mmCIF file with all atom_site columns, C-alpha atoms in Angstrom:
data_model
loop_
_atom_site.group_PDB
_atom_site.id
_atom_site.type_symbol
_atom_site.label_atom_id
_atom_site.label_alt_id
_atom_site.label_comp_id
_atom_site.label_asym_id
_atom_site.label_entity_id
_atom_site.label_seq_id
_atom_site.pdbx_PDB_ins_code
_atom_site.Cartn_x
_atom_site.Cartn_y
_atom_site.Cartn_z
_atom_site.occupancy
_atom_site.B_iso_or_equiv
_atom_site.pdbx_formal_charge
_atom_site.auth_seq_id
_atom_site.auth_comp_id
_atom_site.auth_asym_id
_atom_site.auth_atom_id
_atom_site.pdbx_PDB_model_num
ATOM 1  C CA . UNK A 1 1  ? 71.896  120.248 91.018  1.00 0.00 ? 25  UNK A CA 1
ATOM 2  C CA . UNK A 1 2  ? 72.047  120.599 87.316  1.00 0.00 ? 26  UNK A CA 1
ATOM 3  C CA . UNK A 1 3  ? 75.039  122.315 85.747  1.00 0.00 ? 27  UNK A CA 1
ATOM 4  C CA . UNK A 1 4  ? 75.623  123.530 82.255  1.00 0.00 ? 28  UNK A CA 1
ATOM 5  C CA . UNK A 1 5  ? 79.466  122.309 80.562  1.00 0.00 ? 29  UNK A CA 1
ATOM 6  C CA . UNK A 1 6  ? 79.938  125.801 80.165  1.00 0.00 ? 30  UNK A CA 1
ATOM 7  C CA . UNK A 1 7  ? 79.461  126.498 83.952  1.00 0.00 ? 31  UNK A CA 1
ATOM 8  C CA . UNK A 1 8  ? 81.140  123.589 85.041  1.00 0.00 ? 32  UNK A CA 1
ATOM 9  C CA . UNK A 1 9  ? 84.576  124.511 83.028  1.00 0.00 ? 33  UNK A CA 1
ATOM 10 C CA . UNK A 1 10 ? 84.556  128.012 84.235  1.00 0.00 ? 34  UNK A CA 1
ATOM 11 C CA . UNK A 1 11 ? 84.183  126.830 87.957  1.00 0.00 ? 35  UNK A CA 1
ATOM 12 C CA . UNK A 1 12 ? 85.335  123.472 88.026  1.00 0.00 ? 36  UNK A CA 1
ATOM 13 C CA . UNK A 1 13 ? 87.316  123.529 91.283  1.00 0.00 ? 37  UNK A CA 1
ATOM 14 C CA . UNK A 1 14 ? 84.251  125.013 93.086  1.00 0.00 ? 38  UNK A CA 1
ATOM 15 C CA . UNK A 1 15 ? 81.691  122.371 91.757  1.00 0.00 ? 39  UNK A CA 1
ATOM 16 C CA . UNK A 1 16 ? 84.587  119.583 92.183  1.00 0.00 ? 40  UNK A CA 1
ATOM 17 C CA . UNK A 1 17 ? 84.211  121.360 95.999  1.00 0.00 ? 41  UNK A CA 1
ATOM 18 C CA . UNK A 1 18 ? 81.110  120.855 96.754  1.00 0.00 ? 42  UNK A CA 1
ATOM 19 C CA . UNK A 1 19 ? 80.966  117.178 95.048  1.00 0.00 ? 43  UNK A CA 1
ATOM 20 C CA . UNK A 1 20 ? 83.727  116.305 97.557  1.00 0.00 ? 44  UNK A CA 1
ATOM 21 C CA . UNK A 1 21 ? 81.226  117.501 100.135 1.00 0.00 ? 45  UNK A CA 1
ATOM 22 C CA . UNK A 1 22 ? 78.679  114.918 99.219  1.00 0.00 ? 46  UNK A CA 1
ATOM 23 C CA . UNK A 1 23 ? 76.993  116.646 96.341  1.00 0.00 ? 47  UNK A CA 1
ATOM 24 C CA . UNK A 1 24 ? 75.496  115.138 93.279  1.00 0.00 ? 48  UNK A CA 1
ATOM 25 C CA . UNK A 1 25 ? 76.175  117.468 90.125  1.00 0.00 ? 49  UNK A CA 1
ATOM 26 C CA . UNK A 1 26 ? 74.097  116.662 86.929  1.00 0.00 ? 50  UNK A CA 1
ATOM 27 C CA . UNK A 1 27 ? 76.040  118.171 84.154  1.00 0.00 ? 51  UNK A CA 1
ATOM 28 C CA . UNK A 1 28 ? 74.512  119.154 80.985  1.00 0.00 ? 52  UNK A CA 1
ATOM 29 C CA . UNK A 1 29 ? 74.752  120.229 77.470  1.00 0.00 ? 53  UNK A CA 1
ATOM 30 C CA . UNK A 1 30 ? 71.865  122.340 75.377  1.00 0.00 ? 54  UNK A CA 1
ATOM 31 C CA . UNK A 1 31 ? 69.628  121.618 78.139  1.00 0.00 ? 55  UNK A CA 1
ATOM 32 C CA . UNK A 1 32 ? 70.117  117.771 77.875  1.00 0.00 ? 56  UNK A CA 1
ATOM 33 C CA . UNK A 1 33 ? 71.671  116.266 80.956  1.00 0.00 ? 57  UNK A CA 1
ATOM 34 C CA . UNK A 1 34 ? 75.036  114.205 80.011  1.00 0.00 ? 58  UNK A CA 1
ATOM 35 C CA . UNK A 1 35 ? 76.727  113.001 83.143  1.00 0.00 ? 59  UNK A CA 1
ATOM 36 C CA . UNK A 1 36 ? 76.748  113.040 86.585  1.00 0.00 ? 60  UNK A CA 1
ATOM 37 C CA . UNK A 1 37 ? 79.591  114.066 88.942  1.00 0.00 ? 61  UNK A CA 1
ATOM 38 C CA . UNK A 1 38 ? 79.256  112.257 91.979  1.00 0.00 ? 62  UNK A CA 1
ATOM 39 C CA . UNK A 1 39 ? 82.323  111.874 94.668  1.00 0.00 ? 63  UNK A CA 1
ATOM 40 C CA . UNK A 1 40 ? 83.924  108.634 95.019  1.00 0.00 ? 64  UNK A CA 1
ATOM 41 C CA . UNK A 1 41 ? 84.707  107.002 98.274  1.00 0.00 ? 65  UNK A CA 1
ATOM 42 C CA . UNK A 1 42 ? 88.549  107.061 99.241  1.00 0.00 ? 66  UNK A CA 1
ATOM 43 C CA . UNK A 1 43 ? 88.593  105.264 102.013 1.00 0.00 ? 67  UNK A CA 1
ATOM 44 C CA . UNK A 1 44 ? 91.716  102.804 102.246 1.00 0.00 ? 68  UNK A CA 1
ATOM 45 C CA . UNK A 1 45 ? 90.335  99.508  101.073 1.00 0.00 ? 69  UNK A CA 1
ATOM 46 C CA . UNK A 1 46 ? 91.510  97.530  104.173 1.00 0.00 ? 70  UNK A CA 1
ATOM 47 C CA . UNK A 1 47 ? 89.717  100.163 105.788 1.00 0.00 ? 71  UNK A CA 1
ATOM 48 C CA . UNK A 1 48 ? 86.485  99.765  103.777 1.00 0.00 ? 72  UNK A CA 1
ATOM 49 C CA . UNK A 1 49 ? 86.452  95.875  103.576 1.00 0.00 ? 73  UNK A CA 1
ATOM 50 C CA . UNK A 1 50 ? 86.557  95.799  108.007 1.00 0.00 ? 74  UNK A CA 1
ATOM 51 C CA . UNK A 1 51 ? 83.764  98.021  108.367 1.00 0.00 ? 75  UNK A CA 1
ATOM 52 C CA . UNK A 1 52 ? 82.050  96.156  105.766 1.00 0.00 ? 76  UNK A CA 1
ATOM 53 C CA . UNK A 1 53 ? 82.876  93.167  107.908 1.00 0.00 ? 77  UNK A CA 1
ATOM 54 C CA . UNK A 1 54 ? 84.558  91.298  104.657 1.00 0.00 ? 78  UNK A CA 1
ATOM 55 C CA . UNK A 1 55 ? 87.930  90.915  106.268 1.00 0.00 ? 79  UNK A CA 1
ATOM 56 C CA . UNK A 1 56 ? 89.602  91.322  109.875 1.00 0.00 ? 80  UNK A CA 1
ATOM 57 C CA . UNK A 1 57 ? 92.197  92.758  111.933 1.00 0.00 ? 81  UNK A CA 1
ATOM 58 C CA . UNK A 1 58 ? 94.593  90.493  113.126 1.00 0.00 ? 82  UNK A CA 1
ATOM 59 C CA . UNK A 1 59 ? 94.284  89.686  116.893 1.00 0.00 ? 83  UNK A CA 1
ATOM 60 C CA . UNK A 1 60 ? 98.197  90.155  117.585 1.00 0.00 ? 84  UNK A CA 1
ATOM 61 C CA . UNK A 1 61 ? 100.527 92.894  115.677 1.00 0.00 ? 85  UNK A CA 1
ATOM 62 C CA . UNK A 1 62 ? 103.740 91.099  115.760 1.00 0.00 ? 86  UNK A CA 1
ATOM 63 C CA . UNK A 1 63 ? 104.705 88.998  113.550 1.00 0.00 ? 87  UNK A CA 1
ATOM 64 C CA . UNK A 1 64 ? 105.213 84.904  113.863 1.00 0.00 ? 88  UNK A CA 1
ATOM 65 C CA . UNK A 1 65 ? 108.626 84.888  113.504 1.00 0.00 ? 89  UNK A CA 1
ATOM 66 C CA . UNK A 1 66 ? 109.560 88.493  115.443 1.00 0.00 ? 90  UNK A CA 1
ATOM 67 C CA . UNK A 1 67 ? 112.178 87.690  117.731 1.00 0.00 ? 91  UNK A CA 1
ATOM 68 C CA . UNK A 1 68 ? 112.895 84.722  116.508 1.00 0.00 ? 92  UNK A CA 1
ATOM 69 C CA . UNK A 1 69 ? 117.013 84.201  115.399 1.00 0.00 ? 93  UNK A CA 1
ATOM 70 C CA . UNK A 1 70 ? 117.772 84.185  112.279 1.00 0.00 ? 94  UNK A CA 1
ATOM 71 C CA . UNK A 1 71 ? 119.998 81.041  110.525 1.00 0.00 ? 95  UNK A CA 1
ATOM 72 C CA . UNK A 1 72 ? 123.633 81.228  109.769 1.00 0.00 ? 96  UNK A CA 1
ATOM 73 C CA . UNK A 1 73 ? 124.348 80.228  106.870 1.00 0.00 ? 97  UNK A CA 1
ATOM 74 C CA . UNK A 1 74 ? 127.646 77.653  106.432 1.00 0.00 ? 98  UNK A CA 1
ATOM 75 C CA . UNK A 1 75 ? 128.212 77.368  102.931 1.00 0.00 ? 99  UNK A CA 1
ATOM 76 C CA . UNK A 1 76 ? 127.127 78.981  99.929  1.00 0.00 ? 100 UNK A CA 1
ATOM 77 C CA . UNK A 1 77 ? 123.973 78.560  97.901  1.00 0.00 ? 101 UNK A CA 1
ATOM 78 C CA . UNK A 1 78 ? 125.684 76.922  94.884  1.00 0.00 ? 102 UNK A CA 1
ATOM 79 C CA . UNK A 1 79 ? 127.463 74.472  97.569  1.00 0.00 ? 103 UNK A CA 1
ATOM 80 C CA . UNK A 1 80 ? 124.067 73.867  98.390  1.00 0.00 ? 104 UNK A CA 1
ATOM 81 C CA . UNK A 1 81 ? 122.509 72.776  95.652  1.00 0.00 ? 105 UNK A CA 1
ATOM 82 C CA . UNK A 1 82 ? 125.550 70.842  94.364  1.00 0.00 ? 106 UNK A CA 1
ATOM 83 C CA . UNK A 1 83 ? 125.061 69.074  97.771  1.00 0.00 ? 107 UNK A CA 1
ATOM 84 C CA . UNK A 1 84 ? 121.531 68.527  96.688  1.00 0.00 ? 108 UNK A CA 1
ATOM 85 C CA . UNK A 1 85 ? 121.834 67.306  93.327  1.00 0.00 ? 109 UNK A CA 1
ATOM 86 C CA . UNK A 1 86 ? 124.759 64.522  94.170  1.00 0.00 ? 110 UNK A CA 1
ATOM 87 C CA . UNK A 1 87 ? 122.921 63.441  96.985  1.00 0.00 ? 111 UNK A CA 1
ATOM 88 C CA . UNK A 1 88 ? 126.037 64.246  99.775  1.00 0.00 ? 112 UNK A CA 1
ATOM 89 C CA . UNK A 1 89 ? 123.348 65.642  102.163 1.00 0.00 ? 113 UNK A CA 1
#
């Protein structure tokens, strides 16, 4: 469908409508087309790239480490690295 600029200004939400739907618009200007309004795909890109088959789910949902405890720390971080750098470890 070809469009003049005029047009398109004055019903921009309705054209940007039926674009959305699937629509190609061909916009033009003194008769002369000058772009082309086509929708874009916004699909999540995780989505897009595993029905592509570029990339794929993971096989379990939890993580490695889920459930796992966590470690206490005994000293500080700056203990720590003193203990590193003098060797006392």
């Amino acid at each position: 469908m070809d469009v003049a600029v005029s047009e398109l200004r004055t019903h921009l939400s309705a054209y940007l409508a039926r674009v959305r739907a699937g629509e190609q618009i061909v916009v033009t200007e003194r008769g002369l087309p000058v772009a082309r309004l086509v929708g874009i795909d916004t699909d999540d890109a995780l989505e897009r790239l595993t029905a592509e088959g570029v990339v794929s789910r993971p096989a379990a949902t939890r993580l490695p480490a889920a459930g796992v405890a966590r470690v206490s720390p005994t000293g500080s971080v700056s203990e720590l690295v003193a203990e590193l750098r003098h060797g006392s470890r």
